[in-house]
XYZ file of C-alpha atoms in Angstrom:
319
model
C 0.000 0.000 0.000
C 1.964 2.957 -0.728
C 2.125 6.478 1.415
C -1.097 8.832 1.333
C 1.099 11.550 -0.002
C 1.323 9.246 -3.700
C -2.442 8.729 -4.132
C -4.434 11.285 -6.223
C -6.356 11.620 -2.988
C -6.155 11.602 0.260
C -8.457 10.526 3.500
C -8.181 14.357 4.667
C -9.564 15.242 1.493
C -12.440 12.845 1.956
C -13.001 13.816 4.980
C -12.991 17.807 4.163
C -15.487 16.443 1.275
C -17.938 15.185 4.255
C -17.529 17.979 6.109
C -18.355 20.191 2.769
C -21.395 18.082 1.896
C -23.030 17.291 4.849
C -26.157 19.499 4.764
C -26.270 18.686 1.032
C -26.685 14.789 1.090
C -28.787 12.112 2.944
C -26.668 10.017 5.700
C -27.818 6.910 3.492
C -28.820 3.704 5.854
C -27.200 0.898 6.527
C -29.092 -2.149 7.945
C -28.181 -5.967 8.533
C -30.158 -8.518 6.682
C -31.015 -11.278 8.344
C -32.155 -12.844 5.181
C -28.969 -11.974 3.145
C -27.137 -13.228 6.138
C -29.133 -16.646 6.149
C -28.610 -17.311 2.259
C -24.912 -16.235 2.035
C -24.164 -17.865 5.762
C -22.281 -15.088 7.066
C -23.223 -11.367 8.679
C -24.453 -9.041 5.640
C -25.562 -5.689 5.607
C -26.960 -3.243 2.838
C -25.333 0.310 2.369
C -29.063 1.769 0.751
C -27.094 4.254 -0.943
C -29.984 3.909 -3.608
C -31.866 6.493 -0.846
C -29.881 8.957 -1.867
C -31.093 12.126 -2.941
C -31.820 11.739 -7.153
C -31.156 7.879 -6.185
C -27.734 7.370 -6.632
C -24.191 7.965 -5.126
C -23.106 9.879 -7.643
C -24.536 13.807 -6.074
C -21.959 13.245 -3.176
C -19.437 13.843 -5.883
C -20.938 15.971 -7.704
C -21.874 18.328 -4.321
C -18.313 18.213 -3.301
C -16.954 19.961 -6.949
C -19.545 22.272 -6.995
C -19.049 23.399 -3.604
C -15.127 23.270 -3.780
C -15.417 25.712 -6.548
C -18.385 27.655 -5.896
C -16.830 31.266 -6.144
C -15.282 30.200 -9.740
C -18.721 28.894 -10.643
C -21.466 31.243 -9.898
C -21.118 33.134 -13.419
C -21.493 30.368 -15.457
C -22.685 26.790 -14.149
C -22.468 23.017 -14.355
C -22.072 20.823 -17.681
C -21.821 17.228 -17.992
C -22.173 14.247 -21.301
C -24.573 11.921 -19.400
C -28.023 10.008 -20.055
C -27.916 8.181 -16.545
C -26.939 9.147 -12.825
C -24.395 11.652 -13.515
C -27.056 13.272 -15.490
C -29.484 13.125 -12.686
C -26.379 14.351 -9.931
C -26.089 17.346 -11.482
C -29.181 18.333 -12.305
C -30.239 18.314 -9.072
C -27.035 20.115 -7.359
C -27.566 22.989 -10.176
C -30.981 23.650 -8.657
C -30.094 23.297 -5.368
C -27.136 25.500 -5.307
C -29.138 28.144 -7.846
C -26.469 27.661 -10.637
C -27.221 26.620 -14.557
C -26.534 23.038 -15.299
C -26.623 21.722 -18.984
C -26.608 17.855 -19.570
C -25.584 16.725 -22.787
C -27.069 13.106 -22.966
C -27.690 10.697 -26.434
C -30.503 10.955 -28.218
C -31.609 7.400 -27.142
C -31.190 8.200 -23.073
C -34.152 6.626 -21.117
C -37.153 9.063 -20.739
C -37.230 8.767 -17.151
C -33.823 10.248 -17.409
C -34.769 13.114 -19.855
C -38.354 14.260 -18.093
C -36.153 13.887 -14.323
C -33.280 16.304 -15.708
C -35.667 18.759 -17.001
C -37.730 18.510 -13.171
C -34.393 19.744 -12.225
C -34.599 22.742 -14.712
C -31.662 21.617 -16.190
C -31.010 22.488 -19.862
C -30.625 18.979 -22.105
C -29.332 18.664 -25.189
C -29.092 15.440 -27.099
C -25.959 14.480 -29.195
C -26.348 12.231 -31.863
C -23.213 10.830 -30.865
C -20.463 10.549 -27.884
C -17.910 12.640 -29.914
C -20.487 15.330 -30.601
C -21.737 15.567 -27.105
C -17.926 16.016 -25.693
C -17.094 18.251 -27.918
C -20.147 20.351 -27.020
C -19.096 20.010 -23.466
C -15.340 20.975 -24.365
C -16.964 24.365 -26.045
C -18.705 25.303 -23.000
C -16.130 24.467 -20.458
C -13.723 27.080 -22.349
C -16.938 29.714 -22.465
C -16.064 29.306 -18.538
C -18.385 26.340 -17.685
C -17.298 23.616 -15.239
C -17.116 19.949 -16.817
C -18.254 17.361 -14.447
C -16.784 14.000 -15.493
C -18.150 10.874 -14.489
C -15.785 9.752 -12.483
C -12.340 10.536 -13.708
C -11.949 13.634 -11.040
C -10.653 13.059 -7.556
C -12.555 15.891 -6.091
C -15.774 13.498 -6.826
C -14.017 10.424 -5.640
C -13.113 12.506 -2.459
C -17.316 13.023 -2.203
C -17.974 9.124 -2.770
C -15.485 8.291 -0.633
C -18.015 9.870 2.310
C -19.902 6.309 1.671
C -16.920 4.697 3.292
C -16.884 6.946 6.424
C -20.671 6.396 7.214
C -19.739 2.449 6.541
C -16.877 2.645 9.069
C -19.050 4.482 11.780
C -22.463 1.677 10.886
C -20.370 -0.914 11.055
C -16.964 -0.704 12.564
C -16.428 -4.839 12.529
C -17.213 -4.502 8.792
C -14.692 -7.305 7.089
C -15.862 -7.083 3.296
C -17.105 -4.470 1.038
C -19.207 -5.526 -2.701
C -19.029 -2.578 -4.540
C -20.020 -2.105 -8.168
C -18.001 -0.356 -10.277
C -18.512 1.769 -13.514
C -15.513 3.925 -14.168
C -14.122 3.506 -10.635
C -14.594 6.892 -8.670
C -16.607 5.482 -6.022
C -14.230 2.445 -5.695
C -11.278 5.028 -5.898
C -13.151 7.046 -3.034
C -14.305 4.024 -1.191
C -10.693 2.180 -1.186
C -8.400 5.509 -0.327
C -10.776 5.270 2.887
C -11.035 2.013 3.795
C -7.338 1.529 3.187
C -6.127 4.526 5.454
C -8.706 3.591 8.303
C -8.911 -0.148 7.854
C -6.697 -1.737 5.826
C -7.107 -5.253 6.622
C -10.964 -4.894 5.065
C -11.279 -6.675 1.118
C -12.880 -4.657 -1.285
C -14.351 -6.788 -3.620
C -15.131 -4.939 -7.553
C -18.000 -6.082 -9.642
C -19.095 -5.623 -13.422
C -21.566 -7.203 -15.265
C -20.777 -8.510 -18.582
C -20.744 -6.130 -21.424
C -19.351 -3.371 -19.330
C -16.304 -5.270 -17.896
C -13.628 -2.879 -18.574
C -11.944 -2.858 -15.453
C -12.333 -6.972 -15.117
C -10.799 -6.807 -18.844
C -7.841 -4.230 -17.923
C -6.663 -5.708 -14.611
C -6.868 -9.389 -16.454
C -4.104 -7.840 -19.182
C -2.580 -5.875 -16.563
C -3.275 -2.442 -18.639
C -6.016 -0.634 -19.792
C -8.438 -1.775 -22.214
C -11.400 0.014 -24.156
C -14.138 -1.894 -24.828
C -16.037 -1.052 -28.381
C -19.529 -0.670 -26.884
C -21.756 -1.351 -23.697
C -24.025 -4.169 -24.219
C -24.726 -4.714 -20.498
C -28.440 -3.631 -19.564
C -27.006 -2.250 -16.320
C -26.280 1.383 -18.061
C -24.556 3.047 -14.524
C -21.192 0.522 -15.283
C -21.018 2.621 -18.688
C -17.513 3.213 -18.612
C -15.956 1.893 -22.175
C -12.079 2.201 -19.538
C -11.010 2.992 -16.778
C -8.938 6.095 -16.147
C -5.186 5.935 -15.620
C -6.009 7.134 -12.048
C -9.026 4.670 -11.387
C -6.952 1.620 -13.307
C -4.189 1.736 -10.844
C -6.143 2.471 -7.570
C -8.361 -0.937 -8.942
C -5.049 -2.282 -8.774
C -3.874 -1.155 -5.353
C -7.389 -1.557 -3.525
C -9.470 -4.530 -5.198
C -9.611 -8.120 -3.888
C -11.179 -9.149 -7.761
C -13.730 -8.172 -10.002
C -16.436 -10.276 -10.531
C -17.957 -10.393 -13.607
C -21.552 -11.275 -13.845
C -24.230 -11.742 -15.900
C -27.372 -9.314 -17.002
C -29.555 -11.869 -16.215
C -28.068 -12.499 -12.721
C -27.620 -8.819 -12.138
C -31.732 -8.660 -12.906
C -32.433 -11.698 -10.935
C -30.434 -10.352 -7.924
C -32.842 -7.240 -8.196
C -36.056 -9.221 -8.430
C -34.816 -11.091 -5.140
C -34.212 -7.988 -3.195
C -37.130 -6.342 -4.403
C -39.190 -9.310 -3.216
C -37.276 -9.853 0.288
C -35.840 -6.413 1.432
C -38.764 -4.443 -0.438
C -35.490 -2.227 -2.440
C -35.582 -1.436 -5.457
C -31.868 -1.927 -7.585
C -30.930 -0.954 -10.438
C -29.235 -3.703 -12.204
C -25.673 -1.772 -11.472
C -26.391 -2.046 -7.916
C -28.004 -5.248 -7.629
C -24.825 -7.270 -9.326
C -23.141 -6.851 -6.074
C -25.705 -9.449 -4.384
C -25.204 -12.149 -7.411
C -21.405 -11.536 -7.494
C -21.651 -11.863 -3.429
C -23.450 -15.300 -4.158
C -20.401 -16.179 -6.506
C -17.675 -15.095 -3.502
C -19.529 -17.166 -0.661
C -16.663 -18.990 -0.311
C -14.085 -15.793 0.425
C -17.063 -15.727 3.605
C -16.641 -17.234 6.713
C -18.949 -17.312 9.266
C -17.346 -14.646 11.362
C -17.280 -12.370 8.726
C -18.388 -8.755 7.862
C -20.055 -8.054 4.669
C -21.393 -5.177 3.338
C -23.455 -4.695 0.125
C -23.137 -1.278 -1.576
C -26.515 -0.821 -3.471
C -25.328 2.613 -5.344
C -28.733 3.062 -7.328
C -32.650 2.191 -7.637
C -32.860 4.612 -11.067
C -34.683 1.571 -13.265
C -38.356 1.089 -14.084
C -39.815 -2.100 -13.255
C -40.182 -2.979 -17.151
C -36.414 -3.611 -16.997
C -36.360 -6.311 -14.562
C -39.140 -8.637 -16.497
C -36.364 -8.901 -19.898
């Protein structure tokens, strides 16, 4: 594990980033499941981090670079490429903080997504393709807007890595963390944490298959692009990793697990029908890769299930 100083972030950052957010974001629950517990035969809990405000992780981040640069931002506002959480994230932190927020999302982004961006009073503007969209986004971040990447930023890992602290405090025994992982700034957040306060807890990654890149790049020890997402779980819609998130997967992960759409769906169905939650598929993978791991879980262990998002419609989980 190398020094603090040599990671792109740092447990005092994360830890300024709670401080900074704190009136901005829901303390998200985290309850033990006895019937989790039961069918995986060790002590599991669920982070409900799909609670959160907008119903996703992702406005912790998003909070915390808004708020870090506030004074820089106030003339202009937020921008984003997004048609799912990120989207959603900041949206909602444009209206709440009173600045402008543009979302530049695909023409083909889910209407839920569309209608819930425009609630915000965001403005949206559809690309007819990725390049197009960025580029748009480029154009506005030198008119003096501020680009919110997805995850690529470690003042938004810093804000996702709050999920860790609030773990820590639940559940200070905690052994194992599931975490799903898209681009890898919540993992990136989540690890520098657990890491500096814990280090002898396993972080364990999931993807489902047709947005494996991180599986894919640690498996060939560099980064690799995939040529398109054709998982149905659109939060893991990162085609790679970063440089940053690619070697902190690297430093902080146990595995990835790489599942299946239909067990990522069926793991939603389940915990809709016995914990009454409703996952999106990119949450609920961490249940069917924990199902996959039993074996890494003793009896005497500590496990904790991050479910990062409920933004699906019911529709999805009967494919």
């Amino acid at each position: 594990m190398p020094e603090e100083s040599t990671l792109p972030l740092t447990l005092s950052d994360v830890q300024r980033a709670r401080q900074r957010i704190s009136s901005c974001v829901r303390r998200t629950p985290l309850v033990p499941s006895v019937t989790l517990s039961e069918r995986l035969k060790t002590n599991v809990y669920v982070k409900l981090e799909l609670f959160q405000k907008t119903g996703s992780f992702k406005v912790r981040g998003v909070f915390n670079k808004a708020l870090s640069l506030a004074p820089e931002i106030n003339a202009k506002g937020l921008v984003t490429v997004s048609g799912g959480n990120n989207a959603l994230a900041v949206a909602y932190t444009g209206r709440a903080l009173d600045l402008a927020a543009t979302v530049l999302m695909p023409e083909n982004s889910p209407a839920s997504v569309q209608e819930a961006a425009h609630g915000y009073r965001a403005q949206v503007k559809f690309a007819s393709t990725a390049a197009e969209a960025f580029a748009q986004a480029a154009e506005l971040e030198r008119d003096g807007w501020i680009y919110i990447h997805p995850f690529d930023d470690p003042v938004l890992m810093a804000g996702q890595g709050t999920i860790a602290l609030e773990i820590l405090d639940d559940v200070p025994q905690v052994t194992d963390i599931v975490l799903s992982i898209g681009g890898g700034g919540m993992m990136a957040g989540v690890g520098t944490v657990i890491k500096a306060l814990k280090p002898s807890v396993r972080i364990w990654g999931v993807e489902t298959q047709g947005a494996d890149s991180m599986a894919r790049s640690l498996a060939a020890g560099k980064i690799v692009t995939l040529e398109a997402m054709t998982s149905i779980a659109r939060s893991l819609g990162a085609l790679a990793p970063s440089e940053r998130t690619f070697a902190m997967a690297q430093q902080f992960l146990e595995s990835v697990t790489v599942v299946s759409d239909k067990d990522a769906i069926e793991a939603a169905r389940f915990l809709l029908d016995r914990l009454k939650v409703l996952a999106e598929p990119a949450a609920s993978c961490t249940y069917a890769a924990a199902q996959r791991l039993q074996s890494q879980f003793s009896a005497g262990k500590h496990v904790v299930l991050l479910l990062s998002g409920g933004n699906v419609s019911l529709d999805v989980l009967t494919v």
